[in-house]
Coordinates of C-alpha atoms in Angstrom, one line a residue:
N1 CA -7.2 -7.0 14.8
L2 CA -5.5 -3.7 15.6
R3 CA -7.1 -0.5 14.3
L4 CA -5.3 2.8 14.9
R5 CA -7.3 5.9 14.1
H6 CA -5.5 8.7 15.9
G7 CA -2.8 9.5 18.3
D8 CA -4.8 8.4 21.4
D9 CA -5.1 4.9 19.9
V10 CA -1.3 4.8 19.4
T11 CA -0.7 5.9 23.0
R12 CA -3.1 3.2 24.4
F13 CA -1.5 0.4 22.3
R14 CA 2.0 1.5 23.3
A15 CA 1.0 1.3 27.0
L16 CA -0.4 -2.2 26.3
L17 CA 2.8 -3.3 24.7
T18 CA 4.8 -2.0 27.7
S19 CA 2.7 -4.1 30.1
T20 CA 2.4 -7.1 27.8
P21 CA 5.1 -7.1 25.1
T22 CA 4.2 -10.5 23.8
I23 CA 0.9 -9.2 22.5
A24 CA 2.7 -7.7 19.5
H25 CA 3.2 -11.2 18.1
C26 CA -0.6 -11.8 18.2
V27 CA -1.5 -8.9 15.9
R28 CA -2.4 -10.4 12.5
K29 CA -4.4 -7.5 11.1
L30 CA -3.3 -3.9 11.2
S31 CA -5.4 -0.9 10.1
L32 CA -4.1 2.7 10.0
S33 CA -7.2 4.7 9.3
A34 CA -6.8 8.5 9.3
D35 CA -9.6 10.9 9.0
Y36 CA -10.2 14.3 7.4
D37 CA -9.8 17.5 9.3
G38 CA -11.7 20.2 7.5
R39 CA -10.8 21.5 4.1
S40 CA -7.9 23.5 2.6
A41 CA -8.2 26.8 0.8
D42 CA -8.8 25.2 -2.5
G43 CA -11.7 23.1 -1.1
T44 CA -10.0 19.8 -0.9
A45 CA -10.2 17.7 2.2
K46 CA -7.3 17.8 4.6
E47 CA -6.0 14.4 5.9
D48 CA -5.3 14.2 9.6
D49 CA -2.5 11.6 9.3
A50 CA 0.5 13.2 11.1
W51 CA -0.1 10.8 14.1
V52 CA 1.0 7.9 11.9
N53 CA 4.6 9.1 12.4
G54 CA 4.1 8.4 16.2
A55 CA 3.3 4.8 15.4
A56 CA 6.4 4.1 13.4
E57 CA 8.3 2.7 16.4
L58 CA 5.7 0.0 16.8
F59 CA 6.0 -1.4 13.3
P60 CA 9.2 -3.5 13.7
L61 CA 7.5 -5.2 16.6
L62 CA 4.5 -6.3 14.6
D63 CA 6.3 -9.0 12.6
H64 CA 3.3 -11.4 12.3
V65 CA 0.9 -9.0 10.5
T66 CA -0.7 -10.7 7.4
T67 CA -3.3 -8.0 6.6
L68 CA -2.5 -4.3 6.3
A69 CA -5.0 -1.6 5.6
L70 CA -4.2 2.1 5.0
A71 CA -6.9 4.7 4.7
R72 CA -6.6 8.4 4.0
V73 CA -2.9 8.5 4.4
R74 CA -0.5 10.7 2.4
W75 CA 2.5 8.4 2.0
H76 CA 4.7 11.3 0.7
A77 CA 3.9 13.4 3.8
L78 CA 5.1 10.8 6.3
D79 CA 8.6 11.1 7.8
A80 CA 11.3 9.2 6.0
E81 CA 11.8 7.2 9.2
T82 CA 8.1 6.2 9.2
R83 CA 8.2 5.0 5.6
A84 CA 11.3 2.9 6.3
A85 CA 9.7 1.4 9.5
F86 CA 7.0 -0.1 7.3
A87 CA 9.6 -2.7 6.3
G88 CA 9.0 -4.3 9.6
V89 CA 5.4 -5.0 8.7
S90 CA 5.4 -5.4 4.9
K91 CA 7.5 -8.5 4.6
S92 CA 4.8 -10.7 6.1
V93 CA 1.7 -9.0 4.6
R94 CA -0.5 -11.1 2.3
Q95 CA -3.5 -8.9 2.1
L96 CA -3.1 -5.2 1.3
F97 CA -6.0 -2.7 1.4
L98 CA -5.3 0.9 0.1
F99 CA -8.2 3.4 0.4
E100 CA -7.7 7.0 -0.6
V101 CA -3.9 6.8 -0.1
S102 CA -1.9 9.4 -2.0
F103 CA 1.6 9.4 -3.2
H104 CA 3.9 12.1 -4.6
A105 CA 4.7 10.4 -7.9
S106 CA 3.5 7.3 -9.8
R107 CA 6.9 5.6 -9.4
D108 CA 6.5 5.9 -5.6
V109 CA 3.4 3.7 -5.9
I110 CA 5.5 1.0 -7.6
A111 CA 8.2 1.3 -5.0
F112 CA 5.6 0.9 -2.3
L113 CA 3.9 -2.2 -3.8
S114 CA 7.3 -3.8 -4.5
A115 CA 8.0 -3.8 -0.7
F116 CA 5.4 -6.6 -0.1
P117 CA 7.1 -9.8 -1.3
A118 CA 4.5 -12.1 0.2
L119 CA 1.5 -10.3 -1.2
S120 CA -1.4 -12.4 -2.4
D121 CA -4.4 -10.0 -2.3
L122 CA -4.4 -6.4 -3.4
Y123 CA -7.3 -3.9 -3.0
F124 CA -6.5 -0.6 -4.8
Q125 CA -9.2 1.9 -4.2
A126 CA -9.1 5.7 -4.8
V127 CA -5.3 5.7 -4.8
S128 CA -3.7 8.8 -6.3
W129 CA -0.5 10.6 -7.0
K130 CA 0.4 14.2 -7.7
T131 CA 2.7 13.8 -10.6
A132 CA 3.2 11.2 -13.3
S133 CA 6.9 10.4 -13.2
P134 CA 8.8 8.7 -15.9
S135 CA 7.8 5.1 -16.2
P136 CA 9.9 2.9 -13.9
F137 CA 9.8 0.2 -16.6
D138 CA 11.7 2.3 -19.2
E139 CA 15.3 1.3 -19.5
S140 CA 16.4 5.0 -19.3
A141 CA 14.6 5.5 -16.0
T142 CA 16.6 5.5 -12.9
S143 CA 16.2 2.4 -10.7
L144 CA 13.6 2.5 -7.9
Q145 CA 15.0 3.1 -4.4
V146 CA 13.6 -0.1 -2.8
P147 CA 15.7 -2.0 -0.3
D148 CA 17.2 -5.1 -1.9
A149 CA 15.9 -7.3 1.0
L150 CA 12.3 -6.4 -0.1
L151 CA 12.7 -7.2 -3.8
D152 CA 12.3 -11.0 -3.4
A153 CA 10.0 -11.2 -6.5
S154 CA 10.0 -15.0 -6.5
R155 CA 7.9 -15.0 -3.3
M156 CA 5.1 -12.8 -4.5
Q157 CA 2.1 -14.9 -5.7
L158 CA -0.6 -12.3 -6.2
S159 CA -3.9 -14.2 -6.7
Y160 CA -6.5 -11.5 -6.1
L161 CA -6.6 -8.0 -7.6
F162 CA -9.2 -5.2 -7.2
L163 CA -8.8 -1.9 -9.0
D164 CA -11.6 0.7 -8.8
P165 CA -12.4 3.4 -11.3
K166 CA -11.0 6.2 -9.1
S167 CA -7.5 4.9 -9.4
S168 CA -5.5 4.6 -12.6
P169 CA -5.3 0.8 -13.2
T170 CA -2.7 1.1 -16.0
L171 CA 0.2 1.6 -13.6
V172 CA -0.6 -1.5 -11.5
T173 CA -1.2 -3.8 -14.5
E174 CA 2.0 -2.7 -16.1
W175 CA 3.8 -3.4 -12.8
L176 CA 2.4 -6.9 -12.7
L177 CA 3.3 -7.6 -16.3
Q178 CA 6.9 -6.5 -15.8
R179 CA 7.5 -8.8 -12.8
P180 CA 9.9 -11.7 -13.6
E181 CA 7.6 -14.4 -12.3
E182 CA 4.5 -15.7 -14.2
P183 CA 1.3 -14.1 -13.0
R184 CA -0.8 -16.3 -10.7
L185 CA -3.9 -14.2 -10.6
Q186 CA -7.1 -16.2 -10.1
T187 CA -9.6 -13.3 -9.5
I188 CA -9.5 -9.9 -11.1
Q189 CA -12.0 -7.1 -10.5
L190 CA -11.4 -4.1 -12.7
C191 CA -13.3 -0.9 -13.2
W192 CA -11.5 0.5 -16.3
R193 CA -11.9 4.1 -17.3
E194 CA -8.8 4.6 -19.4
L195 CA -10.4 3.7 -22.7
E196 CA -7.5 5.0 -24.7
N197 CA -5.2 2.4 -23.1
T198 CA -6.7 -1.0 -22.7
K199 CA -3.7 -3.0 -24.1
S200 CA -2.2 -3.6 -20.6
V201 CA -5.4 -5.1 -19.2
G202 CA -5.7 -7.4 -22.3
D203 CA -2.1 -8.5 -21.8
L204 CA -2.8 -9.2 -18.1
L205 CA -5.9 -11.3 -18.8
Q206 CA -3.9 -13.3 -21.3
A207 CA -0.8 -13.8 -19.1

């Protein structure tokens, strides 16, 4: 179980890999847990997540990770190289925990989730995005910029789903319903607050 919380943790783990490179293959659980560093002028909490960029070079080495947890990370604020490096981890992840992770646009959330072809358990808590972009499921919308190698939809067999009331569950349920394979969900925990749009959750339960 590898938990990185700041730059010092990254430095220590990098040193460990230098002395014992094979330990990278022993990491099954990876947690990137940033913290808050004061508040901005408008009173909102400021995430201290810039150090995650320094860990990007490690991701391709961690090719046996089956559980990934992200906390208080601004996905849109990470370097493009860092976001791309997650491909080295995401292909083997079966359990994904997202806590207070923010994105620039709603379609970025879909692109992110679609990069986990082996996913079986999804925990979606207090996930947010700044703008509601055009639905990626509309025929008129432009295609998502997700590497073809990660869009192996036939492999994903999501069986557990947790959506909390601080996140908009509609986006995730629509994403699941639009996937080409038949849903295999066995356990669903939903805290639904979008009372004006409950059709998608009904469709998901009947799928």
